[in-house]
Tab-separated table of N, CA and C and ligand atoms in Angstrom:
chain	number	residue	atom	x	y	z
A	5	MET	N	2.003	-9.453	-0.278
A	5	MET	CA	1.680	-8.518	-1.149
A	5	MET	C	0.439	-7.739	-0.813
A	6	LYS	N	0.908	-6.427	-1.206
A	6	LYS	CA	-0.363	-5.239	-0.854
A	6	LYS	C	-1.207	-5.132	-1.936
A	7	LEU	N	-2.413	-4.846	-1.762
A	7	LEU	CA	-3.357	-4.499	-2.926
A	7	LEU	C	-4.066	-3.482	-2.527
A	8	MET	N	-4.200	-2.583	-3.299
A	8	MET	CA	-5.122	-1.277	-3.066
A	8	MET	C	-6.483	-1.562	-3.666
A	9	LEU	N	-7.572	-1.331	-2.990
A	9	LEU	CA	-9.029	-1.535	-3.513
A	9	LEU	C	-9.539	-0.063	-3.544
A	10	ARG	N	-10.266	0.180	-4.644
A	10	ARG	CA	-11.175	1.221	-4.768
A	10	ARG	C	-12.550	0.818	-5.068
A	11	VAL	N	-13.368	1.075	-4.289
A	11	VAL	CA	-14.803	0.588	-4.001
A	11	VAL	C	-15.628	1.721	-4.432
A	12	ALA	N	-16.588	1.386	-5.433
A	12	ALA	CA	-17.632	2.506	-6.019
A	12	ALA	C	-18.531	2.659	-5.149
A	13	PRO	N	-19.451	3.720	-5.443
A	13	PRO	CA	-20.607	3.867	-4.569
A	13	PRO	C	-21.688	2.861	-4.717
A	14	GLY	N	-21.959	2.220	-5.894
A	14	GLY	CA	-22.857	1.164	-5.956
A	14	GLY	C	-22.631	-0.192	-5.100
A	15	ILE	N	-21.413	-0.506	-4.826
A	15	ILE	CA	-21.171	-1.644	-4.053
A	15	ILE	C	-20.578	-1.436	-2.769
A	16	VAL	N	-20.217	-0.213	-2.180
A	16	VAL	CA	-19.565	-0.027	-1.179
A	16	VAL	C	-20.091	-0.556	0.346
A	17	ARG	N	-21.489	-0.891	0.134
A	17	ARG	CA	-22.163	-1.304	1.374
A	17	ARG	C	-22.281	-3.010	1.379
A	18	LYS	N	-21.799	-3.437	0.432
A	18	LYS	CA	-21.967	-4.937	-0.028
A	18	LYS	C	-20.700	-5.518	1.013
A	19	PRO	N	-20.850	-6.747	1.557
A	19	PRO	CA	-19.759	-7.425	2.272
A	19	PRO	C	-18.671	-8.215	1.538
A	20	LEU	N	-17.931	-7.103	0.693
A	20	LEU	CA	-17.156	-7.765	-0.141
A	20	LEU	C	-16.086	-8.601	0.397
A	21	ILE	N	-15.367	-7.912	1.475
A	21	ILE	CA	-14.009	-8.685	2.005
A	21	ILE	C	-14.600	-9.985	2.482
A	22	ALA	N	-15.532	-9.914	3.197
A	22	ALA	CA	-16.129	-11.293	3.793
A	22	ALA	C	-16.314	-12.476	2.591
A	23	SER	N	-16.792	-11.905	1.686
A	23	SER	CA	-17.222	-13.008	0.711
A	23	SER	C	-15.955	-13.280	-0.121
A	24	VAL	N	-15.125	-12.577	-0.194
A	24	VAL	CA	-13.793	-12.835	-1.059
A	24	VAL	C	-13.070	-14.001	0.016
A	25	ILE	N	-12.977	-13.637	1.030
A	25	ILE	CA	-12.467	-14.690	2.070
A	25	ILE	C	-13.020	-15.968	2.109
A	26	LEU	N	-14.328	-16.011	2.029
A	26	LEU	CA	-15.030	-17.308	2.123
A	26	LEU	C	-14.813	-17.840	0.715
A	27	GLU	N	-14.820	-17.121	-0.528
A	27	GLU	CA	-14.499	-17.757	-1.685
A	27	GLU	C	-13.153	-18.241	-1.988
A	28	THR	N	-12.016	-17.621	-1.449
A	28	THR	CA	-10.920	-18.095	-1.662
A	28	THR	C	-9.848	-18.753	-0.613
A	29	GLY	N	-10.469	-18.301	0.540
A	29	GLY	CA	-9.763	-18.913	1.886
A	29	GLY	C	-8.527	-18.372	2.097
A	30	ALA	N	-8.416	-17.052	1.541
A	30	ALA	CA	-7.093	-16.304	1.897
A	30	ALA	C	-7.292	-15.631	3.290
A	31	LEU	N	-6.073	-15.591	3.929
A	31	LEU	CA	-6.113	-14.898	5.052
A	31	LEU	C	-5.816	-13.348	4.560
A	32	ILE	N	-6.777	-12.466	4.974
A	32	ILE	CA	-6.550	-11.097	4.311
A	32	ILE	C	-6.543	-10.170	5.673
A	33	ASN	N	-5.313	-9.345	5.682
A	33	ASN	CA	-5.241	-8.252	6.632
A	33	ASN	C	-5.666	-7.165	6.009
A	34	ILE	N	-6.516	-6.408	6.839
A	34	ILE	CA	-6.590	-4.777	6.269
A	34	ILE	C	-5.585	-3.918	7.069
A	35	GLU	N	-4.806	-3.385	6.128
A	35	GLU	CA	-3.661	-2.418	6.708
A	35	GLU	C	-4.206	-0.919	6.709
A	36	ARG	N	-5.173	-0.520	5.950
A	36	ARG	CA	-5.598	0.853	5.809
A	36	ARG	C	-6.919	0.814	5.155
A	37	ALA	N	-7.914	1.696	5.773
A	37	ALA	CA	-9.101	1.729	5.081
A	37	ALA	C	-9.837	3.073	5.512
A	38	SER	N	-10.268	3.479	4.434
A	38	SER	CA	-11.044	4.942	4.218
A	38	SER	C	-12.485	4.528	3.711
A	39	ILE	N	-13.552	4.458	4.457
A	39	ILE	CA	-14.595	3.878	3.928
A	39	ILE	C	-15.917	4.902	4.469
A	40	ASP	N	-16.712	5.165	3.652
A	40	ASP	CA	-17.847	5.902	4.082
A	40	ASP	C	-19.135	5.206	3.418
A	41	ALA	N	-20.256	5.900	3.517
A	41	ALA	CA	-21.361	5.346	2.693
A	41	ALA	C	-21.358	5.519	1.209
A	42	VAL	N	-20.337	6.138	0.782
A	42	VAL	CA	-20.252	6.625	-0.759
A	42	VAL	C	-19.311	5.925	-1.279
A	43	SER	N	-18.033	5.725	-0.804
A	43	SER	CA	-17.071	4.926	-1.513
A	43	SER	C	-16.122	4.547	-0.587
A	44	GLY	N	-14.876	3.943	-0.922
A	44	GLY	CA	-14.024	3.389	-0.121
A	44	GLY	C	-12.543	3.275	-0.776
A	45	GLU	N	-11.558	3.307	-0.073
A	45	GLU	CA	-10.126	2.858	-0.437
A	45	GLU	C	-9.571	2.221	0.506
A	46	ILE	N	-9.121	1.070	0.125
A	46	ILE	CA	-8.588	-0.117	1.233
A	46	ILE	C	-7.298	-0.550	0.798
A	47	VAL	N	-6.302	-0.760	1.585
A	47	VAL	CA	-5.176	-1.444	1.442
A	47	VAL	C	-5.129	-2.879	2.285
A	48	LEU	N	-4.934	-3.803	1.625
A	48	LEU	CA	-5.012	-5.076	2.086
A	48	LEU	C	-3.702	-6.055	1.993
A	49	ASP	N	-3.471	-6.615	2.897
A	49	ASP	CA	-2.046	-7.597	2.860
A	49	ASP	C	-2.740	-8.814	2.656
A	50	VAL	N	-2.116	-9.548	1.517
A	50	VAL	CA	-2.408	-10.887	1.191
A	50	VAL	C	-1.193	-11.924	0.852
A	51	SER	N	-1.023	-13.165	1.325
A	51	SER	CA	0.043	-13.884	1.137
A	51	SER	C	0.319	-13.907	-0.475
A	52	ASP	N	1.491	-14.177	-1.048
A	52	ASP	CA	1.812	-14.122	-2.288
A	52	ASP	C	1.095	-14.803	-3.236
A	53	ASP	N	0.904	-16.092	-2.677
A	53	ASP	CA	0.383	-17.285	-3.343
A	53	ASP	C	-0.998	-17.125	-3.453
A	54	LYS	N	-1.744	-16.478	-2.698
A	54	LYS	CA	-3.244	-16.009	-2.968
A	54	LYS	C	-3.358	-14.898	-3.565
A	55	CYS	N	-2.537	-14.042	-3.916
A	55	CYS	CA	-2.639	-12.703	-4.268
A	55	CYS	C	-3.503	-12.520	-5.606
A	56	ARG	N	-3.181	-13.106	-6.658
A	56	ARG	CA	-3.855	-13.323	-7.902
A	56	ARG	C	-5.327	-13.665	-7.756
A	57	GLN	N	-5.592	-14.694	-7.004
A	57	GLN	CA	-6.934	-15.265	-6.949
A	57	GLN	C	-7.702	-14.308	-6.123
A	58	VAL	N	-7.345	-13.522	-5.050
A	58	VAL	CA	-7.922	-12.601	-4.448
A	58	VAL	C	-8.375	-11.246	-5.282
A	59	LYS	N	-7.321	-10.947	-5.961
A	59	LYS	CA	-7.191	-9.868	-7.041
A	59	LYS	C	-8.549	-10.082	-7.956
A	60	ASP	N	-8.364	-11.429	-8.528
A	60	ASP	CA	-9.611	-11.654	-9.442
A	60	ASP	C	-10.918	-11.684	-8.762
A	61	ALA	N	-10.977	-12.139	-7.616
A	61	ALA	CA	-12.324	-12.275	-6.869
A	61	ALA	C	-12.925	-10.903	-6.587
A	62	PHE	N	-11.949	-9.888	-6.061
A	62	PHE	CA	-12.674	-8.554	-6.055
A	62	PHE	C	-12.890	-7.922	-7.296
A	63	GLU	N	-12.339	-8.022	-8.382
A	63	GLU	CA	-12.542	-7.697	-9.765
A	63	GLU	C	-13.900	-8.194	-10.214
A	64	ARG	N	-14.165	-9.551	-9.947
A	64	ARG	CA	-15.315	-9.980	-10.535
A	64	ARG	C	-16.521	-9.136	-9.766
A	65	ARG	N	-16.281	-8.667	-8.572
A	65	ARG	CA	-17.292	-8.046	-7.831
A	65	ARG	C	-17.506	-6.570	-8.242
A	66	GLY	N	-16.476	-5.961	-9.080
A	66	GLY	CA	-16.703	-4.729	-9.602
A	66	GLY	C	-15.859	-3.740	-8.943
A	67	VAL	N	-14.690	-4.568	-7.915
A	67	VAL	CA	-13.807	-3.497	-7.234
A	67	VAL	C	-12.576	-3.177	-8.287
A	68	ASP	N	-12.168	-1.989	-8.336
A	68	ASP	CA	-10.986	-1.668	-8.747
A	68	ASP	C	-9.819	-1.926	-7.926
A	69	VAL	N	-9.014	-2.810	-8.535
A	69	VAL	CA	-7.625	-3.439	-7.586
A	69	VAL	C	-6.329	-3.238	-8.499
A	70	VAL	N	-5.404	-2.541	-7.359
A	70	VAL	CA	-4.006	-2.401	-8.027
A	70	VAL	C	-3.260	-2.905	-7.144
A	71	LEU	N	-2.177	-3.702	-7.665
A	71	LEU	CA	-1.051	-4.403	-6.904
A	71	LEU	C	-0.023	-3.203	-6.621
A	72	LEU	N	0.241	-3.203	-5.259
A	72	LEU	CA	1.137	-2.091	-4.803
A	72	LEU	C	2.600	-2.785	-4.731
A	73	GLU	N	3.306	-3.006	-5.864
A	73	GLU	CA	4.473	-3.545	-6.141
A	73	GLU	C	5.674	-2.704	-5.256
A	74	ILE	N	5.699	-1.540	-5.707
A	74	ILE	CA	6.583	-0.575	-5.220
A	74	ILE	C	5.713	0.701	-4.819
A	75	PRO	N	5.162	0.739	-3.673
A	75	PRO	CA	4.264	1.601	-3.409
A	75	PRO	C	4.864	3.297	-3.075
A	76	VAL	N	6.151	3.306	-2.672
A	76	VAL	CA	6.610	4.587	-2.499
A	76	VAL	C	8.112	4.601	-3.058
A	77	MET	N	8.366	5.469	-4.047
A	77	MET	CA	9.538	5.706	-4.538
A	77	MET	C	10.306	6.843	-4.159
A	78	ARG	N	11.752	6.582	-3.897
A	78	ARG	CA	12.653	7.768	-3.529
A	78	ARG	C	13.536	8.039	-4.582
A	79	ASN	N	13.649	9.431	-4.781
A	79	ASN	CA	14.506	10.194	-5.779
A	79	ASN	C	15.716	10.072	-4.985
A	80	ASP	N	16.665	9.095	-5.179
A	80	ASP	CA	18.013	9.066	-4.566
A	80	ASP	C	19.085	10.262	-4.952
A	81	GLU	N	18.717	11.018	-5.873
A	81	GLU	CA	19.489	12.295	-5.998
A	81	GLU	C	19.029	13.392	-5.043
A	82	GLU	N	17.825	13.379	-4.708
A	82	GLU	CA	17.153	14.463	-3.895
A	82	GLU	C	17.470	13.984	-2.338
A	83	CYS	N	17.339	12.865	-2.015
A	83	CYS	CA	17.529	12.494	-0.642
A	83	CYS	C	18.650	12.797	0.175
A	84	VAL	N	18.648	13.351	1.293
A	84	VAL	CA	19.644	13.798	1.835
A	84	VAL	C	20.013	13.103	3.286
A	85	HIS	N	19.081	11.802	3.243
A	85	HIS	CA	19.271	10.841	4.516
A	85	HIS	C	18.959	11.555	5.834
A	86	CYS	N	18.150	12.459	5.842
A	86	CYS	CA	17.842	13.306	7.172
A	86	CYS	C	17.101	12.369	8.167
A	87	GLY	N	16.367	11.429	7.810
A	87	GLY	CA	15.521	10.471	8.770
A	87	GLY	C	14.281	10.890	8.958
A	88	ALA	N	13.691	12.084	8.430
A	88	ALA	CA	12.185	12.426	8.696
A	88	ALA	C	11.436	11.451	8.193
A	89	CYS	N	11.611	10.689	7.289
A	89	CYS	CA	10.718	9.631	6.890
A	89	CYS	C	10.615	8.443	7.763
A	90	ILE	N	11.677	8.257	8.553
A	90	ILE	CA	11.679	7.049	9.586
A	90	ILE	C	10.921	7.457	10.583
A	91	ALA	N	11.100	8.827	11.181
A	91	ALA	CA	9.967	8.955	12.319
A	91	ALA	C	8.650	9.049	11.983
A	92	ILE	N	8.294	9.494	10.993
A	92	ILE	CA	6.802	9.490	10.651
A	92	ILE	C	6.066	8.209	9.906
A	93	CYS	N	6.836	7.412	9.467
A	93	CYS	CA	6.169	6.198	8.764
A	93	CYS	C	5.607	5.383	9.793
A	94	PRO	N	4.442	4.904	9.721
A	94	PRO	CA	3.772	4.125	10.770
A	94	PRO	C	4.166	2.665	10.663
A	95	THR	N	4.586	2.231	9.545
A	95	THR	CA	5.084	0.963	9.455
A	95	THR	C	6.457	0.345	9.404
A	96	GLY	N	7.176	1.297	9.514
A	96	GLY	CA	8.656	0.903	9.409
A	96	GLY	C	9.381	0.655	8.249
A	97	THR	N	8.779	1.283	7.033
A	97	THR	CA	9.252	1.214	5.856
A	97	THR	C	10.699	1.578	5.628
A	98	PHE	N	10.827	2.643	6.388
A	98	PHE	CA	12.429	3.185	6.356
A	98	PHE	C	13.374	2.754	7.651
A	99	ARG	N	14.545	2.763	7.364
A	99	ARG	CA	15.326	2.582	8.421
A	99	ARG	C	16.841	3.059	8.180
A	100	PHE	N	17.594	3.415	9.044
A	100	PHE	CA	19.071	3.665	8.942
A	100	PHE	C	19.854	2.475	8.678
A	101	ASP	N	20.716	2.424	7.642
A	101	ASP	CA	21.736	1.279	7.701
A	101	ASP	C	23.220	2.079	7.280
A	102	ASN	N	23.924	2.108	8.265
A	102	ASN	CA	25.256	2.761	8.086
A	102	ASN	C	24.958	4.157	7.657
A	103	TRP	N	24.098	4.769	8.483
A	103	TRP	CA	23.961	6.191	8.376
A	103	TRP	C	23.188	6.626	6.982
A	104	LYS	N	22.803	5.703	6.264
A	104	LYS	CA	21.942	5.710	4.925
A	104	LYS	C	20.530	5.141	5.426
A	105	VAL	N	19.512	5.974	4.716
A	105	VAL	CA	18.217	5.546	4.978
A	105	VAL	C	18.061	4.557	3.858
A	106	VAL	N	17.555	3.500	4.163
A	106	VAL	CA	16.948	2.426	3.318
A	106	VAL	C	15.652	2.134	3.452
A	107	THR	N	15.017	1.606	2.196
A	107	THR	CA	13.401	1.159	2.152
A	107	THR	C	13.239	-0.189	2.088
A	108	ASP	N	12.028	-0.418	2.684
A	108	ASP	CA	11.481	-1.901	2.535
A	108	ASP	C	10.237	-1.494	1.863
A	109	PRO	N	10.001	-1.196	0.669
A	109	PRO	CA	8.833	-1.172	0.113
A	109	PRO	C	7.512	-1.981	0.334
A	110	GLY	N	7.813	-3.163	0.734
A	110	GLY	CA	6.804	-4.039	1.170
A	110	GLY	C	6.029	-3.740	2.220
A	111	LYS	N	6.375	-2.825	3.289
A	111	LYS	CA	5.750	-2.711	4.290
A	111	LYS	C	4.737	-1.331	4.205
A	112	CYS	N	5.110	-0.577	3.120
A	112	CYS	CA	4.258	0.778	2.793
A	112	CYS	C	2.634	0.400	2.298
A	113	ILE	N	1.944	1.216	3.411
A	113	ILE	CA	0.628	1.039	2.998
A	113	ILE	C	0.010	2.326	2.428
A	114	GLN	N	0.842	3.162	1.744
A	114	GLN	CA	0.530	4.145	1.045
A	114	GLN	C	-0.382	5.331	1.800
A	115	CYS	N	0.113	5.549	3.033
A	115	CYS	CA	-0.810	6.610	3.658
A	115	CYS	C	-0.353	8.069	3.302
A	116	GLY	N	0.826	8.120	2.729
A	116	GLY	CA	1.224	9.593	2.212
A	116	GLY	C	1.953	10.444	3.332
A	117	ALA	N	2.078	9.906	4.392
A	117	ALA	CA	2.812	10.890	5.500
A	117	ALA	C	4.199	11.250	5.328
A	118	CYS	N	5.002	10.389	4.654
A	118	CYS	CA	6.205	10.481	4.360
A	118	CYS	C	6.565	11.583	3.285
A	119	VAL	N	5.611	11.421	2.409
A	119	VAL	CA	5.579	12.376	1.184
A	119	VAL	C	5.393	13.888	1.591
A	120	THR	N	4.460	13.939	2.350
A	120	THR	CA	4.338	15.261	3.177
A	120	THR	C	5.668	15.609	3.804
A	121	ALA	N	6.178	14.714	4.845
A	121	ALA	CA	7.136	15.075	5.708
A	121	ALA	C	8.614	15.453	5.060
A	122	CYS	N	8.849	14.756	3.896
A	122	CYS	CA	10.250	14.871	3.373
A	122	CYS	C	10.535	16.342	2.902
A	123	PRO	N	11.610	16.992	3.596
A	123	PRO	CA	11.945	18.200	3.238
A	123	PRO	C	12.411	18.275	2.078
A	124	HIS	N	12.679	17.459	1.196
A	124	HIS	CA	13.368	17.615	-0.172
A	124	HIS	C	12.437	17.089	-1.414
A	125	ARG	N	11.378	16.834	-0.881
A	125	ARG	CA	10.306	16.252	-1.877
A	125	ARG	C	10.857	15.204	-2.515
A	126	ALA	N	11.603	14.217	-1.887
A	126	ALA	CA	12.135	12.989	-2.434
A	126	ALA	C	11.175	11.722	-2.754
A	127	LEU	N	10.179	11.994	-2.071
A	127	LEU	CA	9.278	10.632	-2.093
A	127	LEU	C	7.986	10.953	-2.865
A	128	GLN	N	7.503	9.863	-3.472
A	128	GLN	CA	6.275	10.017	-4.083
A	128	GLN	C	5.675	8.605	-4.020
A	129	LEU	N	4.146	8.509	-4.139
A	129	LEU	CA	3.478	7.323	-4.063
A	129	LEU	C	3.261	7.061	-5.654
A	130	VAL	N	3.240	5.585	-5.723
A	130	VAL	CA	3.235	4.970	-7.024
A	130	VAL	C	2.231	4.039	-7.056
A	131	LEU	N	1.280	4.025	-8.019
A	131	LEU	CA	0.224	2.994	-8.311
A	131	LEU	C	0.488	2.437	-9.562
A	132	ARG	N	0.726	1.144	-9.315
A	132	ARG	CA	0.721	0.247	-10.526
A	132	ARG	C	0.748	-1.226	-10.374
B	215	SF4	S1	12.714	12.476	4.678
B	215	SF4	FE1	13.300	12.532	2.304
B	215	SF4	S2	15.468	13.600	2.367
B	215	SF4	FE2	15.049	12.766	4.492
B	215	SF4	S3	15.575	10.468	4.556
B	215	SF4	FE3	13.643	10.391	4.059
B	215	SF4	S4	13.517	10.553	1.746
B	215	SF4	FE4	15.621	11.046	2.425
B	216	SF4	S1	3.221	6.271	2.344
B	216	SF4	FE1	5.365	6.672	3.358
B	216	SF4	S2	4.619	7.019	5.590
B	216	SF4	FE2	3.147	5.781	4.638
B	216	SF4	S3	3.390	3.725	5.053
B	216	SF4	FE3	4.176	4.285	2.946
B	216	SF4	S4	6.331	4.574	3.338
B	216	SF4	FE4	5.222	4.705	5.465
């Protein structure tokens, strides 16, 4: 399961990920991170069985955490199965299956590249 963290200015310089790993024993993979001295947005991959524990641990440290259950949504009425999203996605979220583009939302890290590349504006990022 993927988690999106939004780290506020007051805590961005703290060793948040390290301390959560020590507390929970979870194996955490950083899939995308945009961090500077002021704030940060991070996407993590955590095993399903540790996901709730890790989310709670970050929230206790003041981090805003969102579960990325369906990170990218496609409007099937707009999609023309051109494959542009397959070419640009860095994580292999899209693939052809019998000349139709199918998605594996569990791979998405919400980089937004496919949303920009889609010529039919059929894709959008979802936070929930
Ligand atoms: S780029 Fe857009 S129109 Fe083309 S296959 Fe992907 S979602 Fe469909
Ligand atoms: S936002 Fe689009 S391009 Fe980026 S990882 Fe998710 S599906 Fe792939």
